[in-house]
Structure formats: structure tokens, C-alpha cells
Amino acid sequence: MAIFLYTDFGSGDLYVGQVKAVLHDSAPGIAVIDLLHDAPAFNVKANAHLLAALIQHIPADAVLVAVVDPGVGSPRRPVAVQADRRWCVGPDNGLLSVIAARAQAAHVYAIRWRPPALSQSFHGRDLFAPFAAMLAKGPLPDDAVEAQPTGFEISLGGKDVPEIIYVDHFGNAMTGLRASSVGRERRLAVGGRRLAYARVYSDVKAGELFWYENSLGLVEVAANGDSAAKALGARIGQTVIVE
């Protein structure tokens, strides 16, 4: 059993350490693995699709804590989702809904458990982290969750999104399109340019722009030895068109 963390808290800020401190205290000896802490800030849709691509590389029976929560402190519900034997914990704001929509089996639960002290603005530390520790140690108290037969309050569905959802430090721009749905003969229009498919970087000239299937199975825009994002002015949320 392991707990995986995905947040927009920022790897250079003080928030991730506080979450890990709670996990260490609540679930000593259980591995805590960082997936990403510089996720696109406030952007639920982009992160929901990136998480849906990442989840396939998280082992079964693990617990994912996902916190991109601009509505923290509002009436939005905290939820736990069991999707294909993996538990996912986070806000009911659409963030976990793409994972659930694409799972072969998914069950949504409202988290009824509350800690003795709960801040208004840091549910990642005070609610989601200790609850994830409870899941990792198991079993849960009988009244900790309530099944939600109708699912999420906010759902984005399972369809691909033709937008840039993440830009890494190399300047590669991931899209919310699964490469299995895009023919290799198709061109991608983004930032006023039309890009052809290439298998890997070395198949094109130095500096040349192209698209390829990345290691997560997503359509990604890249340049050989250069920043595609800089060349295209690419930004998260920017539309891409498959021609």
C-alpha cells in the first residue's frame, strides 16, 4: 500500500511538507510518493484529464490524494472514489470525475468523517491527508463515508479535451487528447502552426516542431531540442485542432 500525492500547492512552498507531516503521523511506515505539486493552479479541467492519464501508472490498492481545490471552504463536498481498485480522495469539483468516467468500475462516496480540527482553507492537510491515511491502514469506521448512487455533484465526463493541459519544463505541451484516437496521418493545428506526427524527437530535424504519443498515451506537442511552448506561445487551456 502507498499514498500518492497530486496537488497545485507548489513544490517550493510550505504546504506539501505539512501534508506529508500529517501522513507520517497518521500512517507511519506507509510510502508517500509525489506525483506532482506544480499542477496547473486552479485549473480543475486540465488536472482532471492529466490525472486520468496518470492513474494507469498507479498500482492497484493504492490511495491517490488529489487536491486542486479553488472552492475550498465552500459547500463543495469532499469525496472518496474507488476506481478499478484504486482509492482517490479529493474535492467534488470535477477533479476526480474523468478517472471515474473511464474506469471499468467506479463508486463515489461522500466523506462524512471530520477531524477534531479543520481549517477553512487547508483541507488537503486537515481532511484529505488523514482520511487517506485511514484508507491506507483500513478498515474505515462504519460512518466515515456515505455511498452516492448518483455519483458526483460535478462531473466532466470521460471524453477527451482538445486543449493543452500541461507544459513541462522542457517546453513540451501535453494535450487532453488520447493518442489512440488520433490517426498518425492527421496534423495538429496549434498556435498558428500545423504540426505533423513523428515517432520520437530524433526522427525530426533539430528545432523542428511535431506531435507524438507521449509515455502517458496523450498527444503531446514538442520540438527536437527546443521549447515547443515558447515557439508556439502555448499555454494551458489553449485549443488544439486535429485536421
PDB file of C-alpha atoms in Angstrom:
ATOM      1  CA  MET A   1       0.000   0.000   0.000  1.00  0.00           C
ATOM      2  CA  ALA A   2       1.205   3.513  -0.840  1.00  0.00           C
ATOM      3  CA  ILE A   3      -0.227   7.029  -0.859  1.00  0.00           C
ATOM      4  CA  PHE A   4       0.322   9.174  -3.961  1.00  0.00           C
ATOM      5  CA  LEU A   5       0.100  12.980  -3.825  1.00  0.00           C
ATOM      6  CA  TYR A   6      -1.031  15.274  -6.635  1.00  0.00           C
ATOM      7  CA  THR A   7      -1.559  18.971  -5.872  1.00  0.00           C
ATOM      8  CA  ASP A   8      -1.198  22.510  -7.147  1.00  0.00           C
ATOM      9  CA  PHE A   9       0.404  23.552  -3.834  1.00  0.00           C
ATOM     10  CA  GLY A  10       3.794  24.267  -5.418  1.00  0.00           C
ATOM     11  CA  SER A  11       6.935  22.236  -4.797  1.00  0.00           C
ATOM     12  CA  GLY A  12       8.733  25.290  -3.408  1.00  0.00           C
ATOM     13  CA  ASP A  13       6.070  26.325  -0.906  1.00  0.00           C
ATOM     14  CA  LEU A  14       5.415  25.151   2.638  1.00  0.00           C
ATOM     15  CA  TYR A  15       2.143  23.280   2.069  1.00  0.00           C
ATOM     16  CA  VAL A  16       3.368  19.901   0.790  1.00  0.00           C
ATOM     17  CA  GLY A  17       5.570  19.409   3.832  1.00  0.00           C
ATOM     18  CA  GLN A  18       2.603  19.934   6.143  1.00  0.00           C
ATOM     19  CA  VAL A  19       0.574  17.312   4.279  1.00  0.00           C
ATOM     20  CA  LYS A  20       3.445  14.831   4.493  1.00  0.00           C
ATOM     21  CA  ALA A  21       3.860  15.513   8.199  1.00  0.00           C
ATOM     22  CA  VAL A  22       0.226  14.533   8.760  1.00  0.00           C
ATOM     23  CA  LEU A  23       0.645  11.383   6.687  1.00  0.00           C
ATOM     24  CA  HIS A  24       3.784  10.430   8.582  1.00  0.00           C
ATOM     25  CA  ASP A  25       1.984  10.877  11.888  1.00  0.00           C
ATOM     26  CA  SER A  26      -1.255   9.185  10.796  1.00  0.00           C
ATOM     27  CA  ALA A  27       0.185   6.329   8.724  1.00  0.00           C
ATOM     28  CA  PRO A  28       3.803   5.714   9.774  1.00  0.00           C
ATOM     29  CA  GLY A  29       5.638   3.263   7.581  1.00  0.00           C
ATOM     30  CA  ILE A  30       3.361   3.729   4.581  1.00  0.00           C
ATOM     31  CA  ALA A  31       5.166   5.038   1.496  1.00  0.00           C
ATOM     32  CA  VAL A  32       4.222   8.534   0.328  1.00  0.00           C
ATOM     33  CA  ILE A  33       5.008   9.239  -3.326  1.00  0.00           C
ATOM     34  CA  ASP A  34       4.875  12.632  -5.039  1.00  0.00           C
ATOM     35  CA  LEU A  35       3.229  12.622  -8.449  1.00  0.00           C
ATOM     36  CA  LEU A  36       3.130  16.389  -8.971  1.00  0.00           C
ATOM     37  CA  HIS A  37       2.900  19.510  -6.839  1.00  0.00           C
ATOM     38  CA  ASP A  38       3.208  22.101  -9.587  1.00  0.00           C
ATOM     39  CA  ALA A  39      -0.045  21.104 -11.257  1.00  0.00           C
ATOM     40  CA  PRO A  40      -1.803  23.863 -13.230  1.00  0.00           C
ATOM     41  CA  ALA A  41      -3.056  26.130 -10.455  1.00  0.00           C
ATOM     42  CA  PHE A  42      -6.853  26.411 -10.063  1.00  0.00           C
ATOM     43  CA  ASN A  43      -7.470  24.576 -13.374  1.00  0.00           C
ATOM     44  CA  VAL A  44      -9.751  21.680 -12.493  1.00  0.00           C
ATOM     45  CA  LYS A  45     -10.444  20.577 -16.066  1.00  0.00           C
ATOM     46  CA  ALA A  46      -6.804  20.366 -17.141  1.00  0.00           C
ATOM     47  CA  ASN A  47      -5.845  18.488 -13.988  1.00  0.00           C
ATOM     48  CA  ALA A  48      -8.772  16.081 -14.235  1.00  0.00           C
ATOM     49  CA  HIS A  49      -7.566  14.953 -17.655  1.00  0.00           C
ATOM     50  CA  LEU A  50      -3.927  14.777 -16.616  1.00  0.00           C
ATOM     51  CA  LEU A  51      -4.876  12.674 -13.595  1.00  0.00           C
ATOM     52  CA  ALA A  52      -6.887  10.321 -15.799  1.00  0.00           C
ATOM     53  CA  ALA A  53      -3.724   9.675 -17.821  1.00  0.00           C
ATOM     54  CA  LEU A  54      -1.517   9.276 -14.737  1.00  0.00           C
ATOM     55  CA  ILE A  55      -3.830   6.914 -12.851  1.00  0.00           C
ATOM     56  CA  GLN A  56      -2.994   3.969 -15.108  1.00  0.00           C
ATOM     57  CA  HIS A  57       0.566   4.047 -13.733  1.00  0.00           C
ATOM     58  CA  ILE A  58      -0.528   3.982 -10.095  1.00  0.00           C
ATOM     59  CA  PRO A  59      -0.673   0.445  -8.687  1.00  0.00           C
ATOM     60  CA  ALA A  60      -3.926  -1.175  -7.682  1.00  0.00           C
ATOM     61  CA  ASP A  61      -4.856  -0.851  -3.986  1.00  0.00           C
ATOM     62  CA  ALA A  62      -3.003   2.473  -3.724  1.00  0.00           C
ATOM     63  CA  VAL A  63      -4.534   5.717  -2.442  1.00  0.00           C
ATOM     64  CA  LEU A  64      -4.354   8.902  -4.507  1.00  0.00           C
ATOM     65  CA  VAL A  65      -4.776  12.251  -2.769  1.00  0.00           C
ATOM     66  CA  ALA A  66      -5.596  14.862  -5.412  1.00  0.00           C
ATOM     67  CA  VAL A  67      -6.056  18.470  -4.353  1.00  0.00           C
ATOM     68  CA  VAL A  68      -6.740  21.213  -6.860  1.00  0.00           C
ATOM     69  CA  ASP A  69      -9.411  22.937  -4.866  1.00  0.00           C
ATOM     70  CA  PRO A  70     -10.175  26.584  -5.604  1.00  0.00           C
ATOM     71  CA  GLY A  71     -13.510  26.130  -3.831  1.00  0.00           C
ATOM     72  CA  VAL A  72     -12.001  25.032  -0.512  1.00  0.00           C
ATOM     73  CA  GLY A  73     -14.172  26.209   2.376  1.00  0.00           C
ATOM     74  CA  SER A  74     -17.295  26.383   0.197  1.00  0.00           C
ATOM     75  CA  PRO A  75     -20.176  23.850   0.364  1.00  0.00           C
ATOM     76  CA  ARG A  76     -18.413  21.561  -2.176  1.00  0.00           C
ATOM     77  CA  ARG A  77     -18.210  18.007  -0.869  1.00  0.00           C
ATOM     78  CA  PRO A  78     -15.103  16.022  -0.014  1.00  0.00           C
ATOM     79  CA  VAL A  79     -15.296  12.648  -1.749  1.00  0.00           C
ATOM     80  CA  ALA A  80     -13.557   9.300  -1.992  1.00  0.00           C
ATOM     81  CA  VAL A  81     -13.769   7.353  -5.225  1.00  0.00           C
ATOM     82  CA  GLN A  82     -12.953   3.698  -5.673  1.00  0.00           C
ATOM     83  CA  ALA A  83     -11.974   3.321  -9.334  1.00  0.00           C
ATOM     84  CA  ASP A  84     -10.686  -0.058 -10.507  1.00  0.00           C
ATOM     85  CA  ARG A  85      -9.353  -0.973  -7.045  1.00  0.00           C
ATOM     86  CA  ARG A  86      -7.625   2.373  -6.512  1.00  0.00           C
ATOM     87  CA  TRP A  87      -8.897   4.862  -3.961  1.00  0.00           C
ATOM     88  CA  CYS A  88      -8.901   8.553  -4.942  1.00  0.00           C
ATOM     89  CA  VAL A  89      -9.548  11.276  -2.371  1.00  0.00           C
ATOM     90  CA  GLY A  90     -10.274  14.911  -3.140  1.00  0.00           C
ATOM     91  CA  PRO A  91     -12.913  17.595  -3.685  1.00  0.00           C
ATOM     92  CA  ASP A  92     -16.130  17.004  -5.601  1.00  0.00           C
ATOM     93  CA  ASN A  93     -15.413  19.702  -8.166  1.00  0.00           C
ATOM     94  CA  GLY A  94     -14.818  17.565 -11.259  1.00  0.00           C
ATOM     95  CA  LEU A  95     -11.197  16.760 -10.429  1.00  0.00           C
ATOM     96  CA  LEU A  96     -11.740  13.013  -9.975  1.00  0.00           C
ATOM     97  CA  SER A  97     -14.640  12.645 -12.392  1.00  0.00           C
ATOM     98  CA  VAL A  98     -12.669  11.807 -15.553  1.00  0.00           C
ATOM     99  CA  ILE A  99     -10.885   8.995 -13.717  1.00  0.00           C
ATOM    100  CA  ALA A 100     -14.253   7.604 -12.619  1.00  0.00           C
ATOM    101  CA  ALA A 101     -15.872   8.005 -16.044  1.00  0.00           C
ATOM    102  CA  ARG A 102     -13.113   5.998 -17.726  1.00  0.00           C
ATOM    103  CA  ALA A 103     -12.872   3.288 -15.065  1.00  0.00           C
ATOM    104  CA  GLN A 104     -14.401  -0.124 -15.668  1.00  0.00           C
ATOM    105  CA  ALA A 105     -15.923   0.113 -12.194  1.00  0.00           C
ATOM    106  CA  ALA A 106     -16.232   3.220 -10.025  1.00  0.00           C
ATOM    107  CA  HIS A 107     -18.043   4.011  -6.779  1.00  0.00           C
ATOM    108  CA  VAL A 108     -18.367   7.502  -5.324  1.00  0.00           C
ATOM    109  CA  TYR A 109     -18.606   8.158  -1.580  1.00  0.00           C
ATOM    110  CA  ALA A 110     -19.143  11.416   0.284  1.00  0.00           C
ATOM    111  CA  ILE A 111     -16.653  11.708   3.150  1.00  0.00           C
ATOM    112  CA  ARG A 112     -18.642  12.180   6.362  1.00  0.00           C
ATOM    113  CA  TRP A 113     -15.690  11.825   8.730  1.00  0.00           C
ATOM    114  CA  ARG A 114     -14.277  15.063  10.084  1.00  0.00           C
ATOM    115  CA  PRO A 115     -11.087  15.642  12.098  1.00  0.00           C
ATOM    116  CA  PRO A 116     -11.190  17.288  15.518  1.00  0.00           C
ATOM    117  CA  ALA A 117      -9.730  20.469  13.990  1.00  0.00           C
ATOM    118  CA  LEU A 118     -10.482  21.530  10.423  1.00  0.00           C
ATOM    119  CA  SER A 119      -9.180  24.792   8.972  1.00  0.00           C
ATOM    120  CA  GLN A 120     -11.314  26.645   6.467  1.00  0.00           C
ATOM    121  CA  SER A 121      -8.620  26.850   3.806  1.00  0.00           C
ATOM    122  CA  PHE A 122      -6.381  23.763   4.091  1.00  0.00           C
ATOM    123  CA  HIS A 123      -8.498  20.646   3.672  1.00  0.00           C
ATOM    124  CA  GLY A 124      -5.574  18.954   1.926  1.00  0.00           C
ATOM    125  CA  ARG A 125      -3.727  18.829   5.246  1.00  0.00           C
ATOM    126  CA  ASP A 126      -6.615  18.598   7.696  1.00  0.00           C
ATOM    127  CA  LEU A 127      -9.155  16.377   5.917  1.00  0.00           C
ATOM    128  CA  PHE A 128      -7.877  14.651   2.773  1.00  0.00           C
ATOM    129  CA  ALA A 129      -4.475  13.586   4.153  1.00  0.00           C
ATOM    130  CA  PRO A 130      -5.691  11.991   7.410  1.00  0.00           C
ATOM    131  CA  PHE A 131      -8.606  10.357   5.599  1.00  0.00           C
ATOM    132  CA  ALA A 132      -6.200   8.892   3.020  1.00  0.00           C
ATOM    133  CA  ALA A 133      -4.145   7.539   5.904  1.00  0.00           C
ATOM    134  CA  MET A 134      -7.279   5.877   7.275  1.00  0.00           C
ATOM    135  CA  LEU A 135      -7.932   4.272   3.896  1.00  0.00           C
ATOM    136  CA  ALA A 136      -4.352   3.075   3.632  1.00  0.00           C
ATOM    137  CA  LYS A 137      -4.493   1.462   7.059  1.00  0.00           C
ATOM    138  CA  GLY A 138      -8.143   0.287   6.783  1.00  0.00           C
ATOM    139  CA  PRO A 139     -10.828  -0.607   7.552  1.00  0.00           C
ATOM    140  CA  LEU A 140     -12.838   2.614   7.747  1.00  0.00           C
ATOM    141  CA  PRO A 141     -15.279   3.350  10.561  1.00  0.00           C
ATOM    142  CA  ASP A 142     -18.831   2.496   9.525  1.00  0.00           C
ATOM    143  CA  ASP A 143     -19.964   6.121   9.437  1.00  0.00           C
ATOM    144  CA  ALA A 144     -16.872   7.543   7.701  1.00  0.00           C
ATOM    145  CA  VAL A 145     -18.398   7.617   4.214  1.00  0.00           C
ATOM    146  CA  GLU A 146     -21.799   7.574   2.528  1.00  0.00           C
ATOM    147  CA  ALA A 147     -22.315   5.958  -0.870  1.00  0.00           C
ATOM    148  CA  GLN A 148     -23.502   8.318  -3.602  1.00  0.00           C
ATOM    149  CA  PRO A 149     -25.532   6.267  -6.123  1.00  0.00           C
ATOM    150  CA  THR A 150     -25.979   9.323  -8.358  1.00  0.00           C
ATOM    151  CA  GLY A 151     -22.240   9.986  -8.412  1.00  0.00           C
ATOM    152  CA  PHE A 152     -20.560  13.377  -8.314  1.00  0.00           C
ATOM    153  CA  GLU A 153     -22.198  16.754  -7.940  1.00  0.00           C
ATOM    154  CA  ILE A 154     -19.869  17.997 -10.688  1.00  0.00           C
ATOM    155  CA  SER A 155     -18.756  15.646 -13.477  1.00  0.00           C
ATOM    156  CA  LEU A 156     -16.685  16.411 -16.578  1.00  0.00           C
ATOM    157  CA  GLY A 157     -17.411  13.051 -18.200  1.00  0.00           C
ATOM    158  CA  GLY A 158     -14.882  10.829 -19.905  1.00  0.00           C
ATOM    159  CA  LYS A 159     -14.443  12.470 -23.290  1.00  0.00           C
ATOM    160  CA  ASP A 160     -11.090  13.835 -24.432  1.00  0.00           C
ATOM    161  CA  VAL A 161     -10.496  17.573 -24.311  1.00  0.00           C
ATOM    162  CA  PRO A 162      -8.788  19.207 -27.333  1.00  0.00           C
ATOM    163  CA  GLU A 163      -6.709  21.606 -25.259  1.00  0.00           C
ATOM    164  CA  ILE A 164      -3.240  21.898 -23.801  1.00  0.00           C
ATOM    165  CA  ILE A 165      -3.448  20.591 -20.231  1.00  0.00           C
ATOM    166  CA  TYR A 166       0.185  20.723 -19.074  1.00  0.00           C
ATOM    167  CA  VAL A 167       3.506  22.258 -20.112  1.00  0.00           C
ATOM    168  CA  ASP A 168       6.659  20.701 -18.680  1.00  0.00           C
ATOM    169  CA  HIS A 169       9.997  22.436 -18.033  1.00  0.00           C
ATOM    170  CA  PHE A 170      11.319  21.296 -21.425  1.00  0.00           C
ATOM    171  CA  GLY A 171       8.512  23.234 -23.123  1.00  0.00           C
ATOM    172  CA  ASN A 172       6.632  20.134 -24.216  1.00  0.00           C
ATOM    173  CA  ALA A 173       2.875  20.705 -24.261  1.00  0.00           C
ATOM    174  CA  MET A 174       0.612  17.802 -23.342  1.00  0.00           C
ATOM    175  CA  THR A 175      -2.948  17.790 -24.621  1.00  0.00           C
ATOM    176  CA  GLY A 176      -6.082  16.172 -23.276  1.00  0.00           C
ATOM    177  CA  LEU A 177      -6.329  14.022 -26.410  1.00  0.00           C
ATOM    178  CA  ARG A 178      -5.579  10.320 -26.149  1.00  0.00           C
ATOM    179  CA  ALA A 179      -3.239   9.428 -28.987  1.00  0.00           C
ATOM    180  CA  SER A 180      -5.106   6.195 -29.681  1.00  0.00           C
ATOM    181  CA  SER A 181      -7.970   8.300 -31.030  1.00  0.00           C
ATOM    182  CA  VAL A 182      -5.856  10.369 -33.432  1.00  0.00           C
ATOM    183  CA  GLY A 183      -4.582   8.882 -36.693  1.00  0.00           C
ATOM    184  CA  ARG A 184      -0.884   9.279 -37.393  1.00  0.00           C
ATOM    185  CA  GLU A 185      -1.697  10.884 -40.737  1.00  0.00           C
ATOM    186  CA  ARG A 186      -3.517  13.760 -39.007  1.00  0.00           C
ATOM    187  CA  ARG A 187      -1.979  17.160 -38.424  1.00  0.00           C
ATOM    188  CA  LEU A 188      -2.354  19.209 -35.288  1.00  0.00           C
ATOM    189  CA  ALA A 189      -3.091  22.928 -35.532  1.00  0.00           C
ATOM    190  CA  VAL A 190      -1.889  24.970 -32.571  1.00  0.00           C
ATOM    191  CA  GLY A 191      -0.517  28.479 -32.183  1.00  0.00           C
ATOM    192  CA  GLY A 192      -0.992  29.221 -35.864  1.00  0.00           C
ATOM    193  CA  ARG A 193       1.149  26.252 -36.943  1.00  0.00           C
ATOM    194  CA  ARG A 194       0.277  22.868 -38.444  1.00  0.00           C
ATOM    195  CA  LEU A 195       2.305  20.018 -36.998  1.00  0.00           C
ATOM    196  CA  ALA A 196       2.849  16.544 -38.406  1.00  0.00           C
ATOM    197  CA  TYR A 197       3.307  13.349 -36.412  1.00  0.00           C
ATOM    198  CA  ALA A 198       6.727  11.905 -35.589  1.00  0.00           C
ATOM    199  CA  ARG A 199       7.511   8.843 -33.513  1.00  0.00           C
ATOM    200  CA  VAL A 200      10.274  10.398 -31.360  1.00  0.00           C
ATOM    201  CA  TYR A 201      12.398  13.541 -31.199  1.00  0.00           C
ATOM    202  CA  SER A 202      15.293  12.123 -33.192  1.00  0.00           C
ATOM    203  CA  ASP A 203      13.011  11.459 -36.163  1.00  0.00           C
ATOM    204  CA  VAL A 204      12.864  15.187 -36.965  1.00  0.00           C
ATOM    205  CA  LYS A 205      15.463  17.893 -37.530  1.00  0.00           C
ATOM    206  CA  ALA A 206      16.882  19.940 -34.640  1.00  0.00           C
ATOM    207  CA  GLY A 207      14.355  22.561 -33.561  1.00  0.00           C
ATOM    208  CA  GLU A 208      11.551  21.103 -35.667  1.00  0.00           C
ATOM    209  CA  LEU A 209       8.054  21.059 -34.188  1.00  0.00           C
ATOM    210  CA  PHE A 210       5.939  17.903 -34.254  1.00  0.00           C
ATOM    211  CA  TRP A 211       3.386  15.912 -32.293  1.00  0.00           C
ATOM    212  CA  TYR A 212       3.782  12.436 -30.895  1.00  0.00           C
ATOM    213  CA  GLU A 213       2.277   9.937 -28.460  1.00  0.00           C
ATOM    214  CA  ASN A 214       3.891  10.536 -25.099  1.00  0.00           C
ATOM    215  CA  SER A 215       4.569   7.989 -22.366  1.00  0.00           C
ATOM    216  CA  LEU A 216       1.128   8.595 -20.834  1.00  0.00           C
ATOM    217  CA  GLY A 217      -0.607   7.851 -24.115  1.00  0.00           C
ATOM    218  CA  LEU A 218      -1.508  11.502 -24.764  1.00  0.00           C
ATOM    219  CA  VAL A 219      -0.948  13.647 -27.823  1.00  0.00           C
ATOM    220  CA  GLU A 220       1.965  15.929 -26.996  1.00  0.00           C
ATOM    221  CA  VAL A 221       3.448  18.848 -28.922  1.00  0.00           C
ATOM    222  CA  ALA A 222       7.246  19.012 -28.857  1.00  0.00           C
ATOM    223  CA  ALA A 223      10.349  20.285 -30.625  1.00  0.00           C
ATOM    224  CA  ASN A 224      13.631  18.442 -31.068  1.00  0.00           C
ATOM    225  CA  GLY A 225      15.999  20.039 -28.553  1.00  0.00           C
ATOM    226  CA  ASP A 226      13.900  23.165 -28.090  1.00  0.00           C
ATOM    227  CA  SER A 227      10.810  24.532 -26.338  1.00  0.00           C
ATOM    228  CA  ALA A 228       7.644  23.946 -28.334  1.00  0.00           C
ATOM    229  CA  ALA A 229       5.684  26.057 -25.864  1.00  0.00           C
ATOM    230  CA  LYS A 230       7.932  29.048 -26.465  1.00  0.00           C
ATOM    231  CA  ALA A 231       7.863  28.631 -30.235  1.00  0.00           C
ATOM    232  CA  LEU A 232       4.063  28.360 -30.310  1.00  0.00           C
ATOM    233  CA  GLY A 233       3.180  30.657 -27.421  1.00  0.00           C
ATOM    234  CA  ALA A 234       1.441  27.613 -25.974  1.00  0.00           C
ATOM    235  CA  ARG A 235      -0.472  27.942 -22.721  1.00  0.00           C
ATOM    236  CA  ILE A 236      -2.696  25.723 -20.636  1.00  0.00           C
ATOM    237  CA  GLY A 237      -6.268  25.829 -21.913  1.00  0.00           C
ATOM    238  CA  GLN A 238      -5.223  26.691 -25.461  1.00  0.00           C
ATOM    239  CA  THR A 239      -7.286  24.912 -28.099  1.00  0.00           C
ATOM    240  CA  VAL A 240      -5.689  22.377 -30.418  1.00  0.00           C
ATOM    241  CA  ILE A 241      -7.357  21.259 -33.632  1.00  0.00           C
ATOM    242  CA  VAL A 242      -6.951  17.843 -35.236  1.00  0.00           C
ATOM    243  CA  GLU A 243      -7.053  18.251 -39.010  1.00  0.00           C
TER     244      GLU A 243
END
